[in-house]
Coordinates of C-alpha atoms in Angstrom, one line a residue:
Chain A
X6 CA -13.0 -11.8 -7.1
X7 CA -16.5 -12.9 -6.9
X8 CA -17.4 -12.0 -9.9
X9 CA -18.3 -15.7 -11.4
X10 CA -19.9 -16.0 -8.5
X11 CA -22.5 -13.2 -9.1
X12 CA -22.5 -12.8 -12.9
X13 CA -23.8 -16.4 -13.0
X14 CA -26.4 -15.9 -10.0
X15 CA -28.0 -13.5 -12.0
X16 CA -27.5 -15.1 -15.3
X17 CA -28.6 -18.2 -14.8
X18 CA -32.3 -18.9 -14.2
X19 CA -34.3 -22.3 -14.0
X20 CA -37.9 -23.1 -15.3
X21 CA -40.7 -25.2 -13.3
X22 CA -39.8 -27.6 -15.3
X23 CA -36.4 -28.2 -13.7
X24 CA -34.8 -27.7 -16.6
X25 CA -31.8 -25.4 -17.2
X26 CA -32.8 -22.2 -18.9
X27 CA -29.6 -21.4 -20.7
X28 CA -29.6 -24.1 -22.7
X29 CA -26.9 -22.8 -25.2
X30 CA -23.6 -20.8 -24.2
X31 CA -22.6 -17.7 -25.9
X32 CA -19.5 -17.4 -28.1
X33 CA -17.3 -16.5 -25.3
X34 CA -18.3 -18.8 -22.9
X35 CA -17.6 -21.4 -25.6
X36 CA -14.5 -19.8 -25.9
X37 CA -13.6 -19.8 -22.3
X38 CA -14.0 -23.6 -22.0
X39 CA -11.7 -24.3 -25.3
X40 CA -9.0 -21.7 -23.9
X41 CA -8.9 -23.8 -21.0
X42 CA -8.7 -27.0 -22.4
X43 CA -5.9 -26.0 -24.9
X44 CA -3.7 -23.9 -22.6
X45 CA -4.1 -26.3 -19.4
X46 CA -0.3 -27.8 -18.9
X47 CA 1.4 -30.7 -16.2
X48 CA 3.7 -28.0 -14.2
X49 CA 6.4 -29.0 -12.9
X50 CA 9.5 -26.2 -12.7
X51 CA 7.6 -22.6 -12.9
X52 CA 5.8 -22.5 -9.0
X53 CA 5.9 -19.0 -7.5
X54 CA 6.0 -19.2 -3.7
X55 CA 2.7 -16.5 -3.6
X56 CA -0.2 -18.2 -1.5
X57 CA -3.4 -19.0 -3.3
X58 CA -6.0 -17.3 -1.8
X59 CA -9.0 -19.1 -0.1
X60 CA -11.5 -17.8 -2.6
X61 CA -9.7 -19.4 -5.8
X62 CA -9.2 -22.9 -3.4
X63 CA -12.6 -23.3 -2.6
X64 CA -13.8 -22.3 -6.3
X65 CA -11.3 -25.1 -8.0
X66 CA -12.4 -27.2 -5.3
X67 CA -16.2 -26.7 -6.1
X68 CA -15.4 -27.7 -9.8
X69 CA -13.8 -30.8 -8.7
X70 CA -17.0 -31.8 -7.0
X71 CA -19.0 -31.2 -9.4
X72 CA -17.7 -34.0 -12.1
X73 CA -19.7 -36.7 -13.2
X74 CA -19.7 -39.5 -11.0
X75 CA -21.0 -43.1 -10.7
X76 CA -24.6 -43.4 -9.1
X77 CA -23.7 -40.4 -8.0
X78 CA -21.2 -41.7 -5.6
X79 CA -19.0 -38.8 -5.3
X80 CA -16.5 -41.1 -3.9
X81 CA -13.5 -38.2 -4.1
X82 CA -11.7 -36.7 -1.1
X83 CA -9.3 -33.3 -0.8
X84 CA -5.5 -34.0 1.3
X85 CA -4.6 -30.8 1.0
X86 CA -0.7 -30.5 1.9
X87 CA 1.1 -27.8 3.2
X88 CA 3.4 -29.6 5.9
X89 CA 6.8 -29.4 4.9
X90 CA 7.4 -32.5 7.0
X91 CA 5.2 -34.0 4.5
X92 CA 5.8 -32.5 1.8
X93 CA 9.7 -33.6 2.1
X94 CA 8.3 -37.1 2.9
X95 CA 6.7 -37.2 -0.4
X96 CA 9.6 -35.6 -2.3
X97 CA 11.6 -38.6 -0.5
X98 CA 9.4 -41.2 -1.9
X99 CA 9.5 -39.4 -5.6
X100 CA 13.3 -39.4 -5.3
X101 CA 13.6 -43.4 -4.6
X102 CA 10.8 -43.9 -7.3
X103 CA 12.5 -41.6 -9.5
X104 CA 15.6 -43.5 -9.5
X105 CA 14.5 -46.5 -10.0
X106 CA 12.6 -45.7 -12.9
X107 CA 16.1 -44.3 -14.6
X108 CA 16.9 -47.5 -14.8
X109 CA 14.2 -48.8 -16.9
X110 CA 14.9 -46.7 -20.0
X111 CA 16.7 -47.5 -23.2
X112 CA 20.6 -45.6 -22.9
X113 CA 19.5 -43.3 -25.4
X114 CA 16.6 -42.3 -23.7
X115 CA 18.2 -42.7 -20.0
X116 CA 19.5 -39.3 -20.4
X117 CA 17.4 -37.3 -21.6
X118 CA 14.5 -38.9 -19.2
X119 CA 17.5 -37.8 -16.4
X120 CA 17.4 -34.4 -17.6
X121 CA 13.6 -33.6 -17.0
X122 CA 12.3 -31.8 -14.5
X123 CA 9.4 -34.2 -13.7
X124 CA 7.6 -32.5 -9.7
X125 CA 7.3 -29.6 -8.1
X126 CA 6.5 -31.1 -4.6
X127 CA 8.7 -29.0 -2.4
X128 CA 8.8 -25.4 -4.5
X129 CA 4.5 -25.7 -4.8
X130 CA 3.2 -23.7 -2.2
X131 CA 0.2 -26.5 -1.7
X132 CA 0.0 -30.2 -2.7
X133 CA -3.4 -31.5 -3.1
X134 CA -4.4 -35.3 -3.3
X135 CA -7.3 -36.7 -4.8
X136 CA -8.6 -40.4 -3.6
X137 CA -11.4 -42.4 -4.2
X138 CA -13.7 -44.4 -1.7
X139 CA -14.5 -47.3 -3.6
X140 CA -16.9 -48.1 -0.3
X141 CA -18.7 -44.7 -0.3
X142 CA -22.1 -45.2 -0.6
X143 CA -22.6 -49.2 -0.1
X144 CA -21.7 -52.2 -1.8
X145 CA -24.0 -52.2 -4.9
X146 CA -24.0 -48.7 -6.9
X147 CA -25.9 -47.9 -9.8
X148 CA -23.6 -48.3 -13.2
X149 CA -20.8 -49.9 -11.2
X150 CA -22.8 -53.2 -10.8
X151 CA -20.4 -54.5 -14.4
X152 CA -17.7 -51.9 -14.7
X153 CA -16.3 -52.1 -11.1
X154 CA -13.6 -49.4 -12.2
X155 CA -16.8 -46.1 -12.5
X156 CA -16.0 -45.2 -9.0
X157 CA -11.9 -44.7 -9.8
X158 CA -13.1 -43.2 -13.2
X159 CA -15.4 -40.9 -11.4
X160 CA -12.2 -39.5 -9.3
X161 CA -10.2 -39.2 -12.2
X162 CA -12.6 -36.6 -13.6
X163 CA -12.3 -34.3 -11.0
X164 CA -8.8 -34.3 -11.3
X165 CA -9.5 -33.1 -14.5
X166 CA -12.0 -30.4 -13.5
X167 CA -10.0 -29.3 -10.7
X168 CA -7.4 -29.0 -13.5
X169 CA -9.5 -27.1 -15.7
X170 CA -10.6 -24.4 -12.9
X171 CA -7.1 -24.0 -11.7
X172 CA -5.8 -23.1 -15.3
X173 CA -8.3 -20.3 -15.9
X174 CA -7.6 -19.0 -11.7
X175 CA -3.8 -18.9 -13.4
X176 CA -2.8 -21.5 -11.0
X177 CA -0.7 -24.1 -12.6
X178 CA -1.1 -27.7 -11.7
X179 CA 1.6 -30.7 -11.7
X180 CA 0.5 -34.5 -11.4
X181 CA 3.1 -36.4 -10.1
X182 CA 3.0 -40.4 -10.5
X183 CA 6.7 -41.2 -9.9
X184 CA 5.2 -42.9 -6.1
X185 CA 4.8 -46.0 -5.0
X186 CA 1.4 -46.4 -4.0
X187 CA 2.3 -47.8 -0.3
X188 CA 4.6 -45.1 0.7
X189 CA 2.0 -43.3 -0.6
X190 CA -0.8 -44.6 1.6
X191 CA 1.6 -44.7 4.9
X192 CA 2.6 -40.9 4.7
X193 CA -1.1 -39.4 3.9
X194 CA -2.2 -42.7 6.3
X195 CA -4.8 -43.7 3.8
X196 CA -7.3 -46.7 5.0
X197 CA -7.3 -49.5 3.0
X198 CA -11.0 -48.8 1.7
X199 CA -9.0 -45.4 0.2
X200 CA -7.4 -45.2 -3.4
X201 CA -5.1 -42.1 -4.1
X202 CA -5.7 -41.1 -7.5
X203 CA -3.6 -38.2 -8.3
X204 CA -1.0 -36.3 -6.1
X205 CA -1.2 -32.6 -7.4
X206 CA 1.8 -29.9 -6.9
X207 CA -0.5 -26.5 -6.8
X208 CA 0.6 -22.9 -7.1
X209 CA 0.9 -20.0 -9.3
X210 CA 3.7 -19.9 -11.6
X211 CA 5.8 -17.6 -13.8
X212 CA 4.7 -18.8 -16.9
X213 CA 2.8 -21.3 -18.9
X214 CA 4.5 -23.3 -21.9
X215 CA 3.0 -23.1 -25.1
X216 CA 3.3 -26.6 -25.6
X217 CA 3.5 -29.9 -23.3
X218 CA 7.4 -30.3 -22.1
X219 CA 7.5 -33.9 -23.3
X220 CA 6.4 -32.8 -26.9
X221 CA 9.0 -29.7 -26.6
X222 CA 11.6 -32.0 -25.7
X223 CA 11.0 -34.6 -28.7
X224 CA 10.1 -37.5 -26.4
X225 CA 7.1 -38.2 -28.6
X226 CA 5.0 -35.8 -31.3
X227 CA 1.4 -35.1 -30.8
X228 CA -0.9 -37.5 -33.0
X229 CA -2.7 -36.4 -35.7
X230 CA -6.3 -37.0 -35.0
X231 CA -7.6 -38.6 -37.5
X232 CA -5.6 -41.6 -37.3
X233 CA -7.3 -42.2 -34.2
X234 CA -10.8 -42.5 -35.3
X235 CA -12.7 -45.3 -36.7
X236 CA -16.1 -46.1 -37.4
X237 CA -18.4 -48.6 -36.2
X238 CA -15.5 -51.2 -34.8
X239 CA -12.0 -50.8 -34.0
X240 CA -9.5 -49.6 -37.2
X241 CA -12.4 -49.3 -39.5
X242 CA -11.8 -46.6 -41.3
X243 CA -13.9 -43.5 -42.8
X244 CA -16.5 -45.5 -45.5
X245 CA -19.1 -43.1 -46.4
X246 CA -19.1 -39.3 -47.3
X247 CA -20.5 -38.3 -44.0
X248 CA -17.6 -40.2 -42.3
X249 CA -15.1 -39.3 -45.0
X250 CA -16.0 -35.7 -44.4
X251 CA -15.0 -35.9 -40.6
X252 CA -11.9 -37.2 -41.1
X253 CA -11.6 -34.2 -43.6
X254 CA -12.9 -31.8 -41.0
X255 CA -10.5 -33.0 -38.7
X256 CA -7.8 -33.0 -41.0
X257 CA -8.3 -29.1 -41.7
X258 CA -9.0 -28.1 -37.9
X259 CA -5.7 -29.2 -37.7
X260 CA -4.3 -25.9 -36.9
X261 CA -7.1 -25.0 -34.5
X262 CA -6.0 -26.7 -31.5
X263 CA -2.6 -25.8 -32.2
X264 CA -2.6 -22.3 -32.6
X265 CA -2.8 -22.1 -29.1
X266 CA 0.4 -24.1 -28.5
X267 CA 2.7 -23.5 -32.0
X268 CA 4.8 -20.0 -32.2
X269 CA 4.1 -18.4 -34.7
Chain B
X9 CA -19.6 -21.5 -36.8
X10 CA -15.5 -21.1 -36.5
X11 CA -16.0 -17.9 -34.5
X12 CA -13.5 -19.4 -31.9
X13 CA -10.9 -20.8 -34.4
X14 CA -11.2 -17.4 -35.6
X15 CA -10.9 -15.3 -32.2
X16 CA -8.7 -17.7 -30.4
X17 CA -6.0 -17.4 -33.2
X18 CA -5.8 -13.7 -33.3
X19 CA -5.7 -13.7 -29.6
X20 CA -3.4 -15.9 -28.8
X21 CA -0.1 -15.4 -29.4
X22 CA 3.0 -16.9 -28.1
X23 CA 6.9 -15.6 -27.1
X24 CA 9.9 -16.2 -27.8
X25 CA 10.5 -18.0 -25.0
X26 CA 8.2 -20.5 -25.4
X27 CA 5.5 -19.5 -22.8
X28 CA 2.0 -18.9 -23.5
X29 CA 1.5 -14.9 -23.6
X30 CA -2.1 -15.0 -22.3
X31 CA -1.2 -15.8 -18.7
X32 CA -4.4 -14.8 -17.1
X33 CA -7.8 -15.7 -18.4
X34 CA -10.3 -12.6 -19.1
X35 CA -13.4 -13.0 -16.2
X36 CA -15.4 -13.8 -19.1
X37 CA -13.1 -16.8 -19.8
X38 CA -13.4 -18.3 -16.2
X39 CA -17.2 -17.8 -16.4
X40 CA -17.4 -20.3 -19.5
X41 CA -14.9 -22.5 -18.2
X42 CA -17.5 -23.0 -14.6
X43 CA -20.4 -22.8 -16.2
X44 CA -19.5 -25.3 -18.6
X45 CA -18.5 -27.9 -15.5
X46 CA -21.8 -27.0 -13.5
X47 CA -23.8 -26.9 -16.0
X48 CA -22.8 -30.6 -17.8
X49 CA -24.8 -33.3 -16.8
X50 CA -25.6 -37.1 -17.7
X51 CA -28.4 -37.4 -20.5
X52 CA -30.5 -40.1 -20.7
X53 CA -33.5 -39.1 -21.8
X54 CA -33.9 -36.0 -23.9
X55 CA -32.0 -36.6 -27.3
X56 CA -33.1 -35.0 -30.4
X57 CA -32.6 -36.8 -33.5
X58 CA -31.2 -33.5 -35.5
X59 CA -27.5 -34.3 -36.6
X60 CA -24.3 -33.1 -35.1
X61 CA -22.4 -31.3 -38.1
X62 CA -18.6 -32.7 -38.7
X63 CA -17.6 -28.8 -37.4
X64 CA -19.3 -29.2 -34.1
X65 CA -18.0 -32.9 -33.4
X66 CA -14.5 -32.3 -34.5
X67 CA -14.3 -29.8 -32.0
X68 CA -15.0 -31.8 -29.3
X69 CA -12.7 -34.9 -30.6
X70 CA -9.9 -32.0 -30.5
X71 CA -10.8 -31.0 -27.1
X72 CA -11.1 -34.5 -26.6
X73 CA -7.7 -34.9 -27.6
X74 CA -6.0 -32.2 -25.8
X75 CA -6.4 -34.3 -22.5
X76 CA -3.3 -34.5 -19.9
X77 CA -1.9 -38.2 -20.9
X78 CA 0.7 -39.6 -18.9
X79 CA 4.4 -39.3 -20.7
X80 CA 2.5 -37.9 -23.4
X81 CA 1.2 -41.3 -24.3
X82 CA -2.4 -40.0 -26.0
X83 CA -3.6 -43.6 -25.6
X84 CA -7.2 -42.6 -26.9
X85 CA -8.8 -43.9 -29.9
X86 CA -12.5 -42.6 -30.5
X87 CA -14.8 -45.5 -32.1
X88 CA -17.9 -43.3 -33.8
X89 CA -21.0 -45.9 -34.0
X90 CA -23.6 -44.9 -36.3
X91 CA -25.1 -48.2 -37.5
X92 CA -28.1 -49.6 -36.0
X93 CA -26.7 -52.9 -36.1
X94 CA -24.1 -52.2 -33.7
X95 CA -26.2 -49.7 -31.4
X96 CA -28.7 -52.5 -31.6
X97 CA -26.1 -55.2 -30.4
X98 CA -24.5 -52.6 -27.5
X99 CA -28.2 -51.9 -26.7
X100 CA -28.7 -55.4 -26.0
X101 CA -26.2 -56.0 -24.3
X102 CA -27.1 -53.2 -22.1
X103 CA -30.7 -55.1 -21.7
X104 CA -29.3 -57.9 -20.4
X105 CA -26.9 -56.3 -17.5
X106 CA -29.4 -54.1 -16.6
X107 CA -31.6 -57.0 -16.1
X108 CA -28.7 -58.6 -13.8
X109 CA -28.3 -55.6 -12.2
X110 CA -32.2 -54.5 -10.7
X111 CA -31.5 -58.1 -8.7
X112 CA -28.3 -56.9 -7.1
X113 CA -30.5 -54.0 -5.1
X114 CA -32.4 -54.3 -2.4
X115 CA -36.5 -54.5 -2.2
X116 CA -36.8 -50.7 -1.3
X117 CA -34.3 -49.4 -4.2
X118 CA -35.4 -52.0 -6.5
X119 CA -38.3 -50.5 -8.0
X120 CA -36.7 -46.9 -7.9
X121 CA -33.8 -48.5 -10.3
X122 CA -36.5 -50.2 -12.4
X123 CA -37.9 -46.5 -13.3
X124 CA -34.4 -44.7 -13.6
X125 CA -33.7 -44.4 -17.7
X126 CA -30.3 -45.1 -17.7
X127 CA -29.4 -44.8 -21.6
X128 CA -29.9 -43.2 -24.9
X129 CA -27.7 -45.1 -27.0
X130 CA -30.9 -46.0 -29.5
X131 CA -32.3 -42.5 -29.8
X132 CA -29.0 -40.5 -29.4
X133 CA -27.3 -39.8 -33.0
X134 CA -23.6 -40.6 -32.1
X135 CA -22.2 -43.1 -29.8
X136 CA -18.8 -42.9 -29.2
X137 CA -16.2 -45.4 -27.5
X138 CA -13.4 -43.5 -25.9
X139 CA -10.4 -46.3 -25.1
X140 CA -7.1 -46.8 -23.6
X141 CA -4.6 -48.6 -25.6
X142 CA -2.1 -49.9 -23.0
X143 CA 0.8 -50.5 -25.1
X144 CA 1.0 -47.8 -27.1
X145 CA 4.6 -46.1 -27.3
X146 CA 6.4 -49.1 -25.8
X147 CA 6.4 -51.0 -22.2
X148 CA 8.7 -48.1 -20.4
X149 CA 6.5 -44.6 -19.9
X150 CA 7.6 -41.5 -18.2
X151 CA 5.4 -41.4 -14.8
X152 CA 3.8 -44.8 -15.6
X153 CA 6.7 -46.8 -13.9
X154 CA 5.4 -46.9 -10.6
X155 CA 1.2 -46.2 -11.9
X156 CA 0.8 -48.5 -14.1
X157 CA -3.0 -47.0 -14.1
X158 CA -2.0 -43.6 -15.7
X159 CA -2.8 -45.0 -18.8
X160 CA -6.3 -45.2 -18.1
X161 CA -6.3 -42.2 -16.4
X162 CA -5.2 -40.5 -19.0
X163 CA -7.5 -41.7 -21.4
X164 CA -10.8 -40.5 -18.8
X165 CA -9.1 -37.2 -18.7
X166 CA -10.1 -37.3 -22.2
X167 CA -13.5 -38.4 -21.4
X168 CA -14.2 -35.7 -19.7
X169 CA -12.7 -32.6 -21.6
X170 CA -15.1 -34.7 -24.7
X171 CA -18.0 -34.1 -22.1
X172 CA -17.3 -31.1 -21.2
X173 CA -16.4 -29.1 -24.5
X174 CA -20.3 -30.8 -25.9
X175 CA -21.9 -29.1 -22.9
X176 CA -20.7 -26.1 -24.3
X177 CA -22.1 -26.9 -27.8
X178 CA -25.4 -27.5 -26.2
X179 CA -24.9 -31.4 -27.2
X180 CA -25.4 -33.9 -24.8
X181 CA -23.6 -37.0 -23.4
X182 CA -24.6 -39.7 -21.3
X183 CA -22.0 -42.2 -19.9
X184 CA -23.3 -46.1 -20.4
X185 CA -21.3 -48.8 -17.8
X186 CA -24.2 -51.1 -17.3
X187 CA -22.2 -53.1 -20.1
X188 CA -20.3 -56.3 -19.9
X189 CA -16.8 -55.8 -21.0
X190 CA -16.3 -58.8 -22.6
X191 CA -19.6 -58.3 -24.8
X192 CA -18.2 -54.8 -25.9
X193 CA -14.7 -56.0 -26.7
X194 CA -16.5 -58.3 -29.3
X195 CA -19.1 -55.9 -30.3
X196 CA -16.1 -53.6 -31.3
X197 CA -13.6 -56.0 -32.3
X198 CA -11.2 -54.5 -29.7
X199 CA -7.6 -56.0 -29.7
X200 CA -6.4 -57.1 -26.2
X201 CA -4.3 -54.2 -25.3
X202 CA -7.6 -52.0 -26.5
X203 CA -9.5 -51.3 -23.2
X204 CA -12.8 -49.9 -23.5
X205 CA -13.1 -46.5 -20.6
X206 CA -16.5 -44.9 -21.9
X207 CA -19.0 -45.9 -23.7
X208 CA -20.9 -42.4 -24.4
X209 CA -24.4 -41.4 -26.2
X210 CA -23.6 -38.2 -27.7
X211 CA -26.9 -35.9 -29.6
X212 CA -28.6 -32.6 -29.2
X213 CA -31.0 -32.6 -26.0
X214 CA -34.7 -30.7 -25.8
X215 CA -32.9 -29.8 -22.4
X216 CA -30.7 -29.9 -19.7
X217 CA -31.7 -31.1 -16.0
X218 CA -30.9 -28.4 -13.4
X219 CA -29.8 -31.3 -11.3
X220 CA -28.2 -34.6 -11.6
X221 CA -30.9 -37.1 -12.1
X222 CA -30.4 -39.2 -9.4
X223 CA -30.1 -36.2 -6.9
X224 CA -33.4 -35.3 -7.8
X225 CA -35.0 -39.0 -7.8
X226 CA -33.4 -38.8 -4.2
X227 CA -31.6 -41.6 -4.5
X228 CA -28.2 -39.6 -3.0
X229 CA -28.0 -36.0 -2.0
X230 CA -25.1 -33.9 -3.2
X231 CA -22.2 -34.1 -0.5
X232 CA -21.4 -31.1 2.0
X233 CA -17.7 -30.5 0.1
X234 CA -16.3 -29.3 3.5
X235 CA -17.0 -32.9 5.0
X236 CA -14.9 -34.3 1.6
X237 CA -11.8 -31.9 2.9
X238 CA -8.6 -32.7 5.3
X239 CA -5.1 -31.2 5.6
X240 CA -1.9 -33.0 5.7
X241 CA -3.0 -37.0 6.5
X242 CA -6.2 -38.8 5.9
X243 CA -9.2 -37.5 8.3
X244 CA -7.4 -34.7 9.6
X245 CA -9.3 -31.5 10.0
X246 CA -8.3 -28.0 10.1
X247 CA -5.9 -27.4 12.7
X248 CA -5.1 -23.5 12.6
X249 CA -6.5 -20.4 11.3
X250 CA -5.7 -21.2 7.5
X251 CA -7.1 -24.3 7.1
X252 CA -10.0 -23.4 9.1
X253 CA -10.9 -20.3 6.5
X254 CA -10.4 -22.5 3.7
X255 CA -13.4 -24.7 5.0
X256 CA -15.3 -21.1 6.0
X257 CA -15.0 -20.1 3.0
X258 CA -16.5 -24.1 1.4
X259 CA -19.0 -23.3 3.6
X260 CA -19.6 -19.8 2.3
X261 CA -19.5 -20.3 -0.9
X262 CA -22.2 -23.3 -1.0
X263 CA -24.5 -21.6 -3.2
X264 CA -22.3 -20.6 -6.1
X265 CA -22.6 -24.0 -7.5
X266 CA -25.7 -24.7 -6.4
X267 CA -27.3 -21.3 -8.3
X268 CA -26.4 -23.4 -11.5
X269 CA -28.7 -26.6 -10.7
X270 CA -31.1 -25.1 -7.3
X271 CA -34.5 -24.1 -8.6
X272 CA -35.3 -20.8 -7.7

């Protein structure tokens, strides 16, 4: 299964210049990276109980570490969970949470919310949890000296990479945020200088949904796009034909993203 | 240019059931997919001033938009900035906390920071202003009861997907936070429940860095990712012959990310 690995050894060259020699991607590998983003889905009932092999780990690992970050900060750390003891700990904590947050919905939606399958903690073969060290690399960090939220930001997109990877591996990936943050902290005994910013339930699964369960189950309908574009400031809309023609383009691309999630 | 509408649609086809029918991504697919994370980087420096066509963008507002959100909020809003007014006024802004900022470092890393270019938001085409709006489908969301940070979460999961899915359009992004928040609130005219995530310089590029910018100024070197790794609790490393593979095979597999970014 090393075949990234090598393909892109060979591939992928660099000049003196330090600059990256394939500057443009094929068709396909354009394709790859749109199939990803489109089929990715939040998991939660389909985990097989087959073990992930290292190899796949350590390559959705790598593409977590490589997102963007905050003067470089890399402030991310891997828990990577296989304890039931812990694992059941955690499923505790989503339980408590879980009920609690019943009660904070309308009647009308209080049953359908009670209806959802919403973790996968115990069934997941491995649960994953991604921090950030808001004290990584000193007190004063390049681009976090006015927006003193980069470095949880920064975290946040390797969630999303690590995402990304595990999709096209065929592993399916479940964020669960029905914690509280303390319980939290004491089971994974996170130090205070530690933020956890998502708790991941890992594995491969039976099957992928075409579309995201919430949208399936009518909680809410996707948005159309192009009411969520403006130009220039906030809610100003399309005002000249090269902006008008977005909003046009965007209109008719409309089934683009969603052949990959409508039957047909 | 709608080769992958075109492929994607033909390819892709769903069940009865509901479930995606392309389980398992072709090798070809995962290769786009890494090369597309590994091969992103932060531009500052090297925007062309050729235009973005309406195809090309919309693509990558859809990717954009196909983000993980918490309870399927899709909080985003994209705020496209072509006027040189308002780049003018966000690139003032930028003057003056960049300004504040060189102070905040010490004598050594002072003068390093003076000579970083940390923006393109005059020469790049497009800015673009990804937000979060907090209120968006009501005060009660699924998974944001105990988080009440998923919102913003969701909305850099977006960031990212944006970033990624331009790398593989050979356009460039560079992320600007040396901004004061209050100052691009007004700029934007963004209501109170609007928060600003990313402020991003969006254009083609003469090139790509093999390496992040400030790995090769030597500000920060890239992290060992097996140092970044524990197992069931904070700190904890490998404790039997599983867990110590995984972090054999980290350790193993150090160049495949590197090939994209090492010079040869």
């Amino acid at each position: 299964m090393d075949f990234n690995v090598q393909r892109i050894n060979q591939e992928q060259t660099h000049n003196a210049d330090g600059y990256q020699e394939q500057h443009n991607f094929s068709e396909q590998d354009q394709h790859g990276l749109y199939k990803a983003i489109f089929n990715r889905r939040d998991v939660r009932g389909q985990f097989l109980p087959k073990a992930i092999p290292k190899q796949i780990l350590s390559r959705i690992l790598y593409a977590a570490h490589h997102a963007p970050s905050v003067g470089f900060m890399q402030p991310w750390d891997f828990i990577i969970i296989q304890s039931p003891e812990v694992k059941n700990k955690i499923h505790q904590d989503f339980t408590l949470a879980h009920q609690e947050a019943q009660a904070m919905f309308d009647n009308d939606k209080q049953s359908k919310y009670k209806n959802l399958k919403l973790e996968g903690i115990i069934e997941s073969p491995i649960n994953v949890c991604i921090t950030c060290d808001r004290e990584r690399t000193g007190k004063t960090v390049i681009g976090r000296t006015h927006m003193k939220e980069m470095d949880l930001y920064s975290s946040v997109c390797a969630v999303q990479n690590f995402w990304l990877a595990a999709r096209t591996e065929g592993v399916g990936v479940g964020w669960v945020s029905i914690l509280h943050h303390d319980a939290l902290r004491k089971t994974l005994s996170l130090p205070d200088n530690i933020v956890p910013i998502a708790y991941l339930c890992l594995g491969y699964v039976s099957h992928f949904k075409e579309k995201p369960e919430l949208e399936t189950a009518n909680w809410l309908p996707r948005r159309p796009i192009d009411e969520l574009v403006s130009f220039d400031a906030w809610g100003k809309s399309a005002s000249n034909s090269d902006e008008k023609s977005l909003i046009a383009q965007l209109q008719s691309d409309e089934k683009f993203p969603h052949s990959f999630t409508d039957k047909k």
